[in-house]
Coordinates of C-alpha atoms in Angstrom, one line a residue:
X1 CA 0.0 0.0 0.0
X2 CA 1.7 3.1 -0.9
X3 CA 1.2 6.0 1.6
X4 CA -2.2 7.6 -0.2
X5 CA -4.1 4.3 1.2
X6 CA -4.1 2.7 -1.8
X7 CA -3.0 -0.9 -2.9
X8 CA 0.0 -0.8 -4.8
X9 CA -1.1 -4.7 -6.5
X10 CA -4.9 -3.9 -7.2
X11 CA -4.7 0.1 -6.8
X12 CA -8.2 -0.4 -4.4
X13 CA -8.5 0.9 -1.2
X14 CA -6.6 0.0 1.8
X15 CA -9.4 -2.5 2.8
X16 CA -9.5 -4.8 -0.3
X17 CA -8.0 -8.3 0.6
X18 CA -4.4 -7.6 -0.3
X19 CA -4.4 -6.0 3.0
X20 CA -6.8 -8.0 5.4
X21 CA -4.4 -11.1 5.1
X22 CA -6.6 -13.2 2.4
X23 CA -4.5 -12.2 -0.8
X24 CA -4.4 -15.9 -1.8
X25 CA -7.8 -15.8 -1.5
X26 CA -8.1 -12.9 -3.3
X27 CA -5.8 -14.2 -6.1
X28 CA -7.6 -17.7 -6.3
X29 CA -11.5 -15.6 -6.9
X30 CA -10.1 -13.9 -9.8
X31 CA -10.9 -15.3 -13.3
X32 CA -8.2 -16.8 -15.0
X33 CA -6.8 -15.6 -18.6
X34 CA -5.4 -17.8 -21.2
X35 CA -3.3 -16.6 -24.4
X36 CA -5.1 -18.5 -27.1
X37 CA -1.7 -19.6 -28.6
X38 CA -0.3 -21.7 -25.1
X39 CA -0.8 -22.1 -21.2
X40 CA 0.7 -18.7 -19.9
X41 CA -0.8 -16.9 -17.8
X42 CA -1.1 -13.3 -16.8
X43 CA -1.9 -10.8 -14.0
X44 CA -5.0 -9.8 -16.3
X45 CA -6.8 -12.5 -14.5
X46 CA -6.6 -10.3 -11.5
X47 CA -8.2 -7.3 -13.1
X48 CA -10.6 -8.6 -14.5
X49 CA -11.5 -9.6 -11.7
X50 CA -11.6 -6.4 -10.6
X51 CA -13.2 -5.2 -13.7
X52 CA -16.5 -7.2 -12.9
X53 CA -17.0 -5.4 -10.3
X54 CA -16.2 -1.6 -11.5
X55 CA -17.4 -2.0 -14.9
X56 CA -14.2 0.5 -16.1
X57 CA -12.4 -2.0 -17.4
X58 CA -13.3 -4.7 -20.8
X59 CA -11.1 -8.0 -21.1
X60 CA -11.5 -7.4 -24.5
X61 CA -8.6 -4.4 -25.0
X62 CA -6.3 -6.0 -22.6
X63 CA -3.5 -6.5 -24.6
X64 CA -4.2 -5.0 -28.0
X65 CA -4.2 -7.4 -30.7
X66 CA -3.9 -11.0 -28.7
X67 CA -6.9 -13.1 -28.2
X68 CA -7.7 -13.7 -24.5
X69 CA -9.7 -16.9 -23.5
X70 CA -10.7 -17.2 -19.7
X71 CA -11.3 -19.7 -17.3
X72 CA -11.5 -20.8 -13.8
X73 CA -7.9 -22.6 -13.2
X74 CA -5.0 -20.9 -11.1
X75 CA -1.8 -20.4 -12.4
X76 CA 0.9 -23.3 -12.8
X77 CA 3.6 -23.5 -10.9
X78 CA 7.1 -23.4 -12.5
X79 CA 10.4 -25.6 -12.1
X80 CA 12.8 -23.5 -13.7
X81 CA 16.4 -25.0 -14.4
X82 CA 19.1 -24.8 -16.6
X83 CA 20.3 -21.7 -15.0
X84 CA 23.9 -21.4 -15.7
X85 CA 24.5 -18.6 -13.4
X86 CA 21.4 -17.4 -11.7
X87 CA 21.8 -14.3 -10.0
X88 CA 20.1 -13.6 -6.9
X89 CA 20.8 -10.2 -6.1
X90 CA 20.1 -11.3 -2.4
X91 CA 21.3 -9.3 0.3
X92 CA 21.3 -5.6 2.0
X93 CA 18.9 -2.9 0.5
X94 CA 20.1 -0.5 -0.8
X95 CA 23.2 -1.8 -1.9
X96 CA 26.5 0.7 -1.7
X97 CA 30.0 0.3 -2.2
X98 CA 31.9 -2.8 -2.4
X99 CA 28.1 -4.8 -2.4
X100 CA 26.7 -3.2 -5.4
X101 CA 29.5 -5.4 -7.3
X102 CA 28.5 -8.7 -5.9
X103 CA 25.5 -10.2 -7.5
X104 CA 25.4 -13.5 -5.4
X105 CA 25.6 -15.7 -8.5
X106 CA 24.4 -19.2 -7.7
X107 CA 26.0 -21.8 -10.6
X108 CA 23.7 -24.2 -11.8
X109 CA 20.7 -22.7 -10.2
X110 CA 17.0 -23.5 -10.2
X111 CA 14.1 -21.6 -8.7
X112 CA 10.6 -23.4 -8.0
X113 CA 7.7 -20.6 -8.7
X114 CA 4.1 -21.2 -7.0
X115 CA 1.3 -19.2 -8.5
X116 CA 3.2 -15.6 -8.8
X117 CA 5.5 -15.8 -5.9
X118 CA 9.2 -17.5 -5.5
X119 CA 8.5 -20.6 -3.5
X120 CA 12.5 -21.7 -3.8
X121 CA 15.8 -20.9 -5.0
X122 CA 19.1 -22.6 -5.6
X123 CA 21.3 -25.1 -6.5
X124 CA 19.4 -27.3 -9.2
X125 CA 19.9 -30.7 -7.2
X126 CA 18.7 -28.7 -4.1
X127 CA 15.3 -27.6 -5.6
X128 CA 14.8 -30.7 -7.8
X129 CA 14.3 -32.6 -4.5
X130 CA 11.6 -30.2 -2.8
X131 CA 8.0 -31.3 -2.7
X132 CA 5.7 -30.4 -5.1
X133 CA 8.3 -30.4 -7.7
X134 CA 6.7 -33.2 -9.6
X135 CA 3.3 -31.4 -10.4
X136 CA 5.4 -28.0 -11.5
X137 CA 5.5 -26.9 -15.2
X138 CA 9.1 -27.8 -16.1
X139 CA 11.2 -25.1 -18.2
X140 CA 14.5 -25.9 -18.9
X141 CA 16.5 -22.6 -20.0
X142 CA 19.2 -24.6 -21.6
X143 CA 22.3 -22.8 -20.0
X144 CA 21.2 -19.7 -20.0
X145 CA 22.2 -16.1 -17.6
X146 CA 18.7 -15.3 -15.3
X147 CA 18.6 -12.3 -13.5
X148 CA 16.0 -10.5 -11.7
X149 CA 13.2 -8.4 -14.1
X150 CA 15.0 -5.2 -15.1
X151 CA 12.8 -2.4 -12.6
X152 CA 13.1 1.1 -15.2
X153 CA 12.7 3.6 -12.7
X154 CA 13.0 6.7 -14.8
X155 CA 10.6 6.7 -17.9
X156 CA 8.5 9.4 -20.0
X157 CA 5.8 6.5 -21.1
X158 CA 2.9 8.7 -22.7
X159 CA 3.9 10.9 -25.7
X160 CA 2.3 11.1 -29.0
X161 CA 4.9 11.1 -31.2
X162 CA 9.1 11.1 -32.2
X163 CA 10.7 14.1 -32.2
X164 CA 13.3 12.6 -35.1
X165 CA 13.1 15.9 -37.1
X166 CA 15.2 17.8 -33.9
X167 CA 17.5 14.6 -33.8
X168 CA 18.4 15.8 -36.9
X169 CA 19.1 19.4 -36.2
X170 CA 20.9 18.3 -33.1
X171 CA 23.1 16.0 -35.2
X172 CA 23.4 19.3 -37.6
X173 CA 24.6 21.5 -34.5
X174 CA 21.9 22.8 -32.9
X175 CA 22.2 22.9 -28.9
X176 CA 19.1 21.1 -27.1
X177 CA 18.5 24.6 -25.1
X178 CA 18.7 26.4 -28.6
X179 CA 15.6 24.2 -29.8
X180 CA 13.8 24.5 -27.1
X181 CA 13.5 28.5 -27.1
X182 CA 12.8 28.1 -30.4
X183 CA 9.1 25.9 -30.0
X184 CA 10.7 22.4 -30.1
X185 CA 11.6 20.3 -27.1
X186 CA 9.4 19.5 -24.5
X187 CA 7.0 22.3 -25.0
X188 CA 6.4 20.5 -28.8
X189 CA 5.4 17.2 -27.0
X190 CA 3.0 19.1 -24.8
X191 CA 1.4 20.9 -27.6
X192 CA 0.8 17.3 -29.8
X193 CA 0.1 15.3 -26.8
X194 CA -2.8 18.2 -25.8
X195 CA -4.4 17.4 -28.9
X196 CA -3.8 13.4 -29.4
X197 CA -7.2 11.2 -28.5
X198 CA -6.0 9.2 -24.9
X199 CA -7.0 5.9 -27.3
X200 CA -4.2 6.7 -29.6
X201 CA -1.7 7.7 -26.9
X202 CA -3.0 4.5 -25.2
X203 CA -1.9 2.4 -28.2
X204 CA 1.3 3.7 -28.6
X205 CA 2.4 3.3 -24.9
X206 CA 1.2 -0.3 -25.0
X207 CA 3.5 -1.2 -27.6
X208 CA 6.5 0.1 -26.1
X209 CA 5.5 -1.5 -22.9
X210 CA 5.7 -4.4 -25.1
X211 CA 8.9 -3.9 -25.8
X212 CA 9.9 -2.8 -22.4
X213 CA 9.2 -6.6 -21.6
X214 CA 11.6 -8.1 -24.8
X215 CA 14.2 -6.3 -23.4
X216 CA 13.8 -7.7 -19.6
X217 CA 12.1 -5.6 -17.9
X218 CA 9.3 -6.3 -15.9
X219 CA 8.9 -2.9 -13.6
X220 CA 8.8 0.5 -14.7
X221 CA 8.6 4.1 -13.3
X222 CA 6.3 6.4 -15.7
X223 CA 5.5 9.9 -15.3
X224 CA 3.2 12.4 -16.3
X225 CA 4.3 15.9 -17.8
X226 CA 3.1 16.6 -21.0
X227 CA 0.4 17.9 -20.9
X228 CA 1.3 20.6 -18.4
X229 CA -2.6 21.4 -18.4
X230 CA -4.9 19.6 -15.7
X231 CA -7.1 17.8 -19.0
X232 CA -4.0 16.3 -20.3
X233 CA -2.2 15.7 -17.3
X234 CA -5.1 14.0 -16.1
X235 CA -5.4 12.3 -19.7
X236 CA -2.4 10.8 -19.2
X237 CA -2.3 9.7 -15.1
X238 CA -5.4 7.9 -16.3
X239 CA -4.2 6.4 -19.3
X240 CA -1.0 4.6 -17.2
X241 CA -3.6 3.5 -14.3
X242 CA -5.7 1.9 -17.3
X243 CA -2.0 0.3 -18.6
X244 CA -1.1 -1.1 -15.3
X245 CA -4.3 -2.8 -15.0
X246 CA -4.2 -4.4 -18.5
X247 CA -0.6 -5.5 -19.8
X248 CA 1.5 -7.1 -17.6
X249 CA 4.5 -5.0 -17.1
X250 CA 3.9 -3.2 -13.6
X251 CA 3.5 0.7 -13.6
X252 CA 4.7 2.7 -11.0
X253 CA 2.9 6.5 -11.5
X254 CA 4.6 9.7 -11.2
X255 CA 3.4 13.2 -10.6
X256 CA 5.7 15.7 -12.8
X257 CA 3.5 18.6 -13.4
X258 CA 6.6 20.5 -13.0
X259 CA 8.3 19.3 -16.0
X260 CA 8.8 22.8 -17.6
X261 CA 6.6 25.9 -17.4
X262 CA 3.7 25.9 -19.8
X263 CA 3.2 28.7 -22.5
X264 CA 0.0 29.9 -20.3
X265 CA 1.8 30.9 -17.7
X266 CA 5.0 31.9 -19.7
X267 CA 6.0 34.9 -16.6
X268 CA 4.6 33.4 -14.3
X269 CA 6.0 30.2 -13.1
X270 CA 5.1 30.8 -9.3
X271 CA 1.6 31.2 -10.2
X272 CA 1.8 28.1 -11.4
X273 CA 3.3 26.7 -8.7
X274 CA 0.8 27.7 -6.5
X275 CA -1.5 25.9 -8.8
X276 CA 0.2 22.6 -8.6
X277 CA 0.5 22.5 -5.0
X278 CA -2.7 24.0 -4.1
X279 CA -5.1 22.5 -6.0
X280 CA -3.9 19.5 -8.8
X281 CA -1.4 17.9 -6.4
X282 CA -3.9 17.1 -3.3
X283 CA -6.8 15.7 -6.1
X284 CA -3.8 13.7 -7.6
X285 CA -3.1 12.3 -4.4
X286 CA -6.4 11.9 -2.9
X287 CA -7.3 9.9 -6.3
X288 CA -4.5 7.3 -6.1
X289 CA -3.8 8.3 -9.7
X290 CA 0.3 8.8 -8.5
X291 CA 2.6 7.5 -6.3
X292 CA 5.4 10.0 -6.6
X293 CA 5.8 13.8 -7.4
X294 CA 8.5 14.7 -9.5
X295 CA 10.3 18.1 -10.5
X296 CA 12.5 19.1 -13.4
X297 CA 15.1 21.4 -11.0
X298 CA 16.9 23.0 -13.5
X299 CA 18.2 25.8 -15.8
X300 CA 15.4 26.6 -17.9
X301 CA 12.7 25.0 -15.8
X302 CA 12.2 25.5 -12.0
X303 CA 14.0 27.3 -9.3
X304 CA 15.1 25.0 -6.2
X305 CA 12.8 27.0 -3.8
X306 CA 10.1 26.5 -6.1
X307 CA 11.1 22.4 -6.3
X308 CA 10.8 22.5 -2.6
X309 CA 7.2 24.5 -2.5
X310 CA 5.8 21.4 -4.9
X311 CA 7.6 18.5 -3.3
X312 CA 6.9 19.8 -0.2
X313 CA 3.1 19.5 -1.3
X314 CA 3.4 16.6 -2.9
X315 CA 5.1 14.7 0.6
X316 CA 2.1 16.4 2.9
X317 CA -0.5 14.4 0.4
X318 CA 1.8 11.4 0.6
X319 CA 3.5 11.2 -2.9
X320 CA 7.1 10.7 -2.2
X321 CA 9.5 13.0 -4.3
X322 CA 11.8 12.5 -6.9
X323 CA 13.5 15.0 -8.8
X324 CA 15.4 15.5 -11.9
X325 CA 18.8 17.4 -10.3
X326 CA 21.8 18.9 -11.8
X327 CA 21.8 17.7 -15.2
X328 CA 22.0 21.2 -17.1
X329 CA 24.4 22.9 -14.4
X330 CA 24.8 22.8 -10.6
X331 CA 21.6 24.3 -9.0
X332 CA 21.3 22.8 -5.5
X333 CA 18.6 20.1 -6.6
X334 CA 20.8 17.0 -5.3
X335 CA 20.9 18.8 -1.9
X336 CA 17.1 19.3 -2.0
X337 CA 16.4 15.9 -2.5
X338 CA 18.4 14.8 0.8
X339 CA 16.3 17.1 2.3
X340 CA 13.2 16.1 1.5
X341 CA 14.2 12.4 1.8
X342 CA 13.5 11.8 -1.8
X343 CA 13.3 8.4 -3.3
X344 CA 15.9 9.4 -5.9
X345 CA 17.7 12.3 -7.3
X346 CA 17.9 11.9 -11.2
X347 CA 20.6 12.7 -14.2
X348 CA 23.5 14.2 -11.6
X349 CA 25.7 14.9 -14.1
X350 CA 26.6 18.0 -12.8
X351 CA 27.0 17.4 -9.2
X352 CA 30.1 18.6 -7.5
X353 CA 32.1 16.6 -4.8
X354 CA 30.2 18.2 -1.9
X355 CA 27.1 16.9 -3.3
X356 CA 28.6 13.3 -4.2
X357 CA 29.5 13.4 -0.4
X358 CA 26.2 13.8 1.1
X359 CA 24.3 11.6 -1.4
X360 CA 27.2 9.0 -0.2
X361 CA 25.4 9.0 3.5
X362 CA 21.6 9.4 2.2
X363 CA 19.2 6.8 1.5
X364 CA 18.4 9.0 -2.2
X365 CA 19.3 6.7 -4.8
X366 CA 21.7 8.1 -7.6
X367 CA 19.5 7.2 -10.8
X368 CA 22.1 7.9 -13.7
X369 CA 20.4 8.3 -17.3
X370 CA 23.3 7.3 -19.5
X371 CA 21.1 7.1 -22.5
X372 CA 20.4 10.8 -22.5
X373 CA 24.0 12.0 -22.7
X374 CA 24.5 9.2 -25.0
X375 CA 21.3 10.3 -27.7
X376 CA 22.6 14.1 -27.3
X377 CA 26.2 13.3 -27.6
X378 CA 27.1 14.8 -24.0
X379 CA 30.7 14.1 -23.3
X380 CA 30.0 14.1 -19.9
X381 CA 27.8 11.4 -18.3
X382 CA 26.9 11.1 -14.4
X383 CA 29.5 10.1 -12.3
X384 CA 29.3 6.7 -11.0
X385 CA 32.5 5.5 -9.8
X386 CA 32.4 8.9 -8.0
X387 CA 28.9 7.9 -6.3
X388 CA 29.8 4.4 -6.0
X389 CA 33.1 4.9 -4.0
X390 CA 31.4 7.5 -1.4
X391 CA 28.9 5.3 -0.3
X392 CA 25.9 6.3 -2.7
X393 CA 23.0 4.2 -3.1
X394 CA 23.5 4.4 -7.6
X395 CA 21.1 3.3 -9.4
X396 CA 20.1 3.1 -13.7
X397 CA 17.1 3.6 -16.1
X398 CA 16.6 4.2 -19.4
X399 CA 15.1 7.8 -18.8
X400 CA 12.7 6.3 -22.0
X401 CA 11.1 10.1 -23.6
X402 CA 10.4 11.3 -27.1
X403 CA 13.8 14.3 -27.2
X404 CA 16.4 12.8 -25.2
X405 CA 16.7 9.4 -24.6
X406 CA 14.2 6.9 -26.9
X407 CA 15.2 3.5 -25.7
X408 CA 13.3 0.9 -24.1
X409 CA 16.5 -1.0 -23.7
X410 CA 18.5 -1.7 -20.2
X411 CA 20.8 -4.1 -21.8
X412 CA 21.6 -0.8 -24.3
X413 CA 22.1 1.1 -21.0
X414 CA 24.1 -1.6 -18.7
X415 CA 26.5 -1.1 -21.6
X416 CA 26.5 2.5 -21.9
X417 CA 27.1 2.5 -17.7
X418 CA 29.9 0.0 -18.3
X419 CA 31.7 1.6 -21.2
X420 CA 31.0 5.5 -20.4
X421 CA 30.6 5.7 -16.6
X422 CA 33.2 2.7 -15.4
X423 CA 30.5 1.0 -13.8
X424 CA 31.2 -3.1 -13.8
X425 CA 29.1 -5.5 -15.5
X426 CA 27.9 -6.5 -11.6
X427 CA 27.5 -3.1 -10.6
X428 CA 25.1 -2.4 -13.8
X429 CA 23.4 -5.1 -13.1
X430 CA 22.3 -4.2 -9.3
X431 CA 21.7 -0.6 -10.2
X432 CA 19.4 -2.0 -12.6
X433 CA 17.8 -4.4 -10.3
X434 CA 17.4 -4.1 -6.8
X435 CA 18.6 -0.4 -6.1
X436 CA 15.9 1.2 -8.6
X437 CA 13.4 -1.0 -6.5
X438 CA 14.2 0.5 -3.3
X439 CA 13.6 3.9 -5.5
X440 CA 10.0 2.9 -6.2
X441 CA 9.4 1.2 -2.6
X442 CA 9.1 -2.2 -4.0
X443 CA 12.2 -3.7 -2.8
X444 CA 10.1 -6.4 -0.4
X445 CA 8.4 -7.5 -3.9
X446 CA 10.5 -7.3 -6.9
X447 CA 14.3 -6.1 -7.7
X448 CA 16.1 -9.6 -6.2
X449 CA 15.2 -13.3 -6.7
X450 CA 14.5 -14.2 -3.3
X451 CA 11.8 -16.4 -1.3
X452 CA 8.4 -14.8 -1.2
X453 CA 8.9 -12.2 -3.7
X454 CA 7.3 -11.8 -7.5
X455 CA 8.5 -14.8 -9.9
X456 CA 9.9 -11.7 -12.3
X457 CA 13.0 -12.6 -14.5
X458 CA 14.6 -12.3 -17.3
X459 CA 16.9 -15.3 -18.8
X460 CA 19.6 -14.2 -21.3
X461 CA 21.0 -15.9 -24.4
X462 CA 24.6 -15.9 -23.0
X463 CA 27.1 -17.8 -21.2
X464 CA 28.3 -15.5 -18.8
X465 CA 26.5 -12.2 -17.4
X466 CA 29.3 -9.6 -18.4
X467 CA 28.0 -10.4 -22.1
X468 CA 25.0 -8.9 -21.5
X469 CA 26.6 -5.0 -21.6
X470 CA 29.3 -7.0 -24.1
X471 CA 27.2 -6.9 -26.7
X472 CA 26.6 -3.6 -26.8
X473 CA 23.3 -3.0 -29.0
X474 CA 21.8 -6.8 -29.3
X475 CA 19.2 -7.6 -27.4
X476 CA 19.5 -11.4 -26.3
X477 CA 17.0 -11.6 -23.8
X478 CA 15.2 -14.8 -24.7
X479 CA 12.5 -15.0 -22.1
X480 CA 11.1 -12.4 -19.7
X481 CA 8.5 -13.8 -16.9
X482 CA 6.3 -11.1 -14.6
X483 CA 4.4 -12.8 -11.9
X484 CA 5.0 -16.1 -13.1
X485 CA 4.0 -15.5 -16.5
X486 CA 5.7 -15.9 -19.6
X487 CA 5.3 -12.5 -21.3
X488 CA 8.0 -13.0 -23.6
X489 CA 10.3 -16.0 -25.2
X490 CA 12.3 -16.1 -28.3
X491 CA 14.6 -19.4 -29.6
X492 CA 13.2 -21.7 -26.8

């Protein structure tokens, strides 16, 4: 349950069964989903569920284009072996320092999965021998690397279109900043997303969760702030409560209202201020439509003290703030996030040592956004080894948006972290795991492959994990489970 009263699983109220202690219950009453083309099943089930009972929701547009069948049988419970290193990612949360390099790979490994939980873990002759072995689904991975579900904590999931034409005059030597005055940048999202039906926005943001999910990720982060008007910001909170419900790959909301000032209020920016934190941010919040408030603290956008009016609003109505900090030059924003006990402080390329020392002994975590400096050529990228070595809680994300960073791939930004920021192949991995969990306060449920938690992996076509940044722009991710469910194989 996040801190608004509502369920983080079902997004009901505090009271639904999730919290009176008869989830399995719960789980077991929900009607059963069935792709028409094999036996894997998905958290639809749930929702619908859920559905027949609200009346919001139709089985029939879950999933776009695939046929849905449903019936009354729970889900099947999984033997999975042929791990050849299975990594855990078991141990103290966050994970700092020396820890953030230390997977905890188990060779040989095997996990037993019962309904959409982790029943087991381990060595393969270990789990082989458990009960209720013999009436689990068997899945043999053949060798491959399995990891824990990549968890995306940092994306821009509803836009209505590319903004390829500025990639160009980027690549031709316009500044970012220089576009932006001129009508482009963010402000050009806003003004196409304003007038884009939610259906079609809808559509478009399902098939990149798609391929969210072919890549190995199983958790993202997604936040609002294109619209920038309370219609269209509303459009799209809806929209992404609408997508968690129906696809598999779990949505975490964010509140960034404050992305950049919008042309109505061109003057006035503490007008608007006053506006977000007055009025949209407490019927946000009291609607369970976000988790998290967010802030684009920067040159260009909003002042700290302004950051801290919003976030500040945003904390007293229980979203927990993030912020985008020190990415276009040094403004204070890192500092403001330690002070508001942020979940994360985002881009930091700019951050000075002072900064890197405090963020060392704060529980923010450092969410680096390689892909950005990457798509607009930036020679200098957030430094990790930096973070890493004082003590910082670092973690990665694709920072998935229209202008600046249009990739749906972690493997693409493991490699980018390894090649650009120093960051091991280990160290990648956790900051792509289990520290952008503790970011979105789902640590206990997802981030690690440990006993009790979500059955979400992601089982690579490799022999040893350090190929999986090694092969830098391949994506080699042959199966991706959520909850148990197969949501995505290839050359099994």
């Amino acid at each position: 349950m996040n801190s608004s009263g509502v369920c983080c699983d079902c997004r009901q109220a505090e009271n639904c069964d999730h919290h009176n202690g008869s989830y399995g219950k719960h789980w077991q009453s929900c009607q059963r989903v069935e792709f028409i083309v094999g036996t894997q099943w998905t958290k639809e089930s749930h929702f619908l569920h859920l559905a027949s009972k609200t009346s919001k929701l139709r089985p029939s547009s879950f999933l776009g284009h695939v046929t849905l069948v449903s019936k009354r049988t729970p889900v099947p419970d999984w033997l999975i072996t042929g791990c050849s290193q299975l990594l855990t990612l078991r141990g103290p949360v966050p994970r700092r320092g020396q820890a953030l390099g230390d997977p905890v790979i188990i060779p040989d490994g095997a996990l037993l999965v019962r309904g959409d939980r982790i029943a087991a873990v381990g060595k393969r002759r270990h789990i082989e021998r458990l009960r209720g072995v013999r009436r689990a689904e068997k899945l043999n991975l053949g060798g491959r690397v399995v990891l824990p579900g990549f968890v995306d904590s940092h994306t821009h999931l509803i836009f209505p279109a590319s903004r390829a034409a500025e990639y160009e005059l980027r690549n031709s030597g316009a500044a970012y900043e220089e576009i932006a005055q001129t009508g482009g940048g963010i402000r050009s999202t806003v003004d196409r997303l304003r007038r884009t039906p939610a259906k079609q926005l809808k559509v478009r943001a399902r098939t990149n969760l798609r391929e969210f999910a072919v890549h190995g990720t199983t958790t993202i982060e997604a936040k609002s702030g294109y619209g920038l008007d309370w219609k269209s910001e509303l459009k799209t909170l809806e929209i992404l409560y609408e997508l968690h419900q129906e696809q598999p790959v779990d949505i975490h909301s964010t509140f960034l209202g404050a992305h950049v000032v919008p042309s109505e209020f061109r003057g006035r920016a503490d007008a608007y201020v006053n506006l977000l934190a007055r009025r949209w941010i407490p019927t946000i919040a009291t609607a369970g439509l976000a988790e998290f408030c967010d802030v684009f603290c920067d040159r260009g956008a909003f002042t700290v003290a302004q950051a801290r009016i919003i976030l500040s609003a945003g904390r007293a109505c229980g979203l927990v703030p993030r912020v985008h900090a020190e990415q276009l030059e040094h403004t204070g924003a890192a500092l403001l996030a330690i002070e508001l006990h942020a979940a994360s402080a985002d881009h930091l390329e700019k951050v000075n040592r002072s900064d890197i020392r405090a963020l060392g002994v704060s529980n923010v975590v450092c969410t680096l956004l390689p892909g950005c400096c990457f798509h607009l050529g930036l020679p200098h990228y957030g430094p990790a080894r930096q973070l890493i070595e004082a003590g910082a809680a670092v973690g990665l994300a694709t920072d998935f948006n229209p202008g600046t960073s249009p990739t749906v791939s972690m493997p693409m930004i493991l490699s980018l972290a390894c090649t650009q920021m120093h960051m091991t192949p280990a160290e990648a991995i956790t900051a792509a795991t289990i520290n952008p969990a503790y970011s979105l306060r789902q640590h206990d449920r997802v981030g690690s492959l440990e006993v009790g938690k979500y059955a979400d992996l992601a089982a690579f076509d490799v022999a040893d994990y350090r190929e999986i940044p090694y092969y830098f722009g391949v994506n080699l991710c042959s199966l991706t489970m959520k909850r148990g469910a197969i949501i995505h194989s290839k050359n099994l």
